[in-house]
Amino acid sequence: MAAPAKRARTGDGPPLPAPCRVPRVAGAPPTPPDPGRGHATCFSPLAAGPSGDAPDGDAVAGFLRWCAGVGLELSPKVAVSRQGTVAGYGMVARESVQPGELLFAVPRSALLSPDTCSIGGLLERERGALQSLSGWVPLLLALLHELQAPASPWSPYFALWPELGCLEHPMFWPEEERLRLLKGTGVPEAVEKDLVNIRSEYYSIVLPFMEAHSDLFSPTVRSLELYRQLVAIVMAYSFQEPLEEEDDEKEPNSPLMVPAADILNHTANHNANLEYSADYLRMVALQPIAKGHEIFNTYGQMANWQLIHMYGFAEPYPDNTDDTADIQMVTVRDAALQGTKDEAERLLLCERWDFLCKLEMVGEEGAFVIGREEVLTQEELATTLKVLCMPAEEFREYKNQAGQGGEEEREEDSLTITNIPKLQVSWRRLLRDSVLLTLETYATDLQTEQDLLSNKEVYAKLSWREQQALQVRYGQKMILHRLLELTS
């Protein structure tokens, strides 16, 4: 899912994970790396191999012929290949590339969207009936139609997609495995919401539309399972054009499928970026790329729990500099309740919590987000600690003055990572108790994770899912344990 501007989770979100508002939301989940290949640090949107029967070389050749036919221009300095890539398909520099050089340009006519698909007119006429909270239904219907259309102009593009039955998103894991491996990370809860909403969207909007237009949708594509797989493809492959600054209050743009751009692998330290213009989408080099080196895009500032949720992989520790750990907002409330001595104190604390809810600083399903270098929800967490910890009389005065403004933040109350040891003792105590409660939600402790990661032989015997889930858990616990140190 995409995170809001502050990458905070402060309440109910859309029914499906929405694409990031950065240019990139792509990267289908990879298959396990080959034995002996070593642990890949970045992963491919096309790692699972083509869905058709053509050998890899034929699929790539067909895709490149299609690119030439639709005016998708690839620089002679780059190649689509499995060789020299960290996982699956990728793009490699045939010659050295300098910053600012164009790697490829995709004409807007080659994008696959509700506007460009062969039933675009129908989707536009029925736009009102296809409204959903996710905003993905028109694109998903376009994909459902084009996948079963014998002469779809995007068939060579589909040939490079992974097998739909082999996607590694946690939504396709058995529930027992998902809970066992990802307990405490927030992923099982996110997946359960996805599954409920996917089912609701399919039966209330998508299936009735396909049945009403049965001449356009064969029975083979009228399937909840296929719809779920295509949701995962859109979650993993699609791009979302960013809004102009002056349009920032508008609804986000609908997702698009961008052939060629979704071939690039991901790393936080990427060397290419997608740029938008009126007629083309252009992938441009950000830094020098040596001959033979892989070209990487980024899927946005994604924590490992988001990467595994949306793409089916995580970056190994400590590579993901954007990793985060969550402290559920209600966990802070529970930690504060632990310190109350009688019913009067508990009632006062509940009053403080209700006040924070009215200020929209907390929510029953929200989370405070802690990064490796900063608290991403600094204002919300600082205000919550302040309100829950201040003396009763001070709270009454603070509550009465709420909304009047004029209060200046004191430097010693600034909630940056480096400033946490300087916070008031009561703030540090509450934060520490909240971290301890959060750590209890995991099935294993940090030492267990460290033992698995430090033993290469044991780690290599873990399944792909076990390895990825371990990286998610370990990264979160390292952030939480650092908080314990800072609040001691």
mmCIF file of N, CA and C in Angstrom, residues 22 56 90 184 196 218 226 243 321 364 396 461 488:
data_model
loop_
_atom_site.group_PDB
_atom_site.id
_atom_site.type_symbol
_atom_site.label_atom_id
_atom_site.label_comp_id
_atom_site.label_asym_id
_atom_site.label_seq_id
_atom_site.Cartn_x
_atom_site.Cartn_y
_atom_site.Cartn_z
ATOM 1 N N VAL A 22 4.379 8.593 -5.488
ATOM 2 C CA VAL A 22 5.619 8.752 -6.240
ATOM 3 C C VAL A 22 5.374 8.082 -7.581
ATOM 4 N N ASP A 56 12.166 -18.001 -22.694
ATOM 5 C CA ASP A 56 12.480 -16.639 -22.280
ATOM 6 C C ASP A 56 12.930 -15.765 -23.434
ATOM 7 N N GLY A 90 15.463 -7.918 -15.904
ATOM 8 C CA GLY A 90 15.899 -6.599 -15.487
ATOM 9 C C GLY A 90 16.438 -5.859 -16.689
ATOM 10 N N GLY A 184 2.683 -9.747 14.274
ATOM 11 C CA GLY A 184 3.293 -8.571 14.869
ATOM 12 C C GLY A 184 3.762 -7.532 13.881
ATOM 13 N N VAL A 196 -11.144 -9.159 2.269
ATOM 14 C CA VAL A 196 -12.556 -8.837 2.474
ATOM 15 C C VAL A 196 -13.025 -7.848 1.416
ATOM 16 N N SER A 218 -15.396 -13.589 -21.417
ATOM 17 C CA SER A 218 -15.683 -15.021 -21.460
ATOM 18 C C SER A 218 -15.810 -15.571 -20.045
ATOM 19 N N LEU A 226 -9.020 -15.181 -10.146
ATOM 20 C CA LEU A 226 -8.306 -14.416 -11.162
ATOM 21 C C LEU A 226 -8.329 -12.931 -10.824
ATOM 22 N N LEU A 243 0.271 13.999 -8.976
ATOM 23 C CA LEU A 243 -0.490 15.222 -9.226
ATOM 24 C C LEU A 243 0.444 16.417 -9.298
ATOM 25 N N THR A 321 16.992 1.445 3.822
ATOM 26 C CA THR A 321 17.118 2.646 4.657
ATOM 27 C C THR A 321 15.769 3.290 4.942
ATOM 28 N N GLU A 364 -8.374 4.557 16.424
ATOM 29 C CA GLU A 364 -8.405 3.186 16.932
ATOM 30 C C GLU A 364 -7.588 2.231 16.079
ATOM 31 N N ARG A 396 -6.515 20.057 31.944
ATOM 32 C CA ARG A 396 -7.751 20.837 31.884
ATOM 33 C C ARG A 396 -7.511 22.160 31.174
ATOM 34 N N LYS A 461 18.575 -22.804 4.465
ATOM 35 C CA LYS A 461 17.589 -23.888 4.448
ATOM 36 C C LYS A 461 16.160 -23.381 4.645
ATOM 37 N N SER A 488 15.851 4.293 27.932
ATOM 38 C CA SER A 488 16.313 3.735 29.211
ATOM 39 C C SER A 488 16.796 4.841 30.150
#
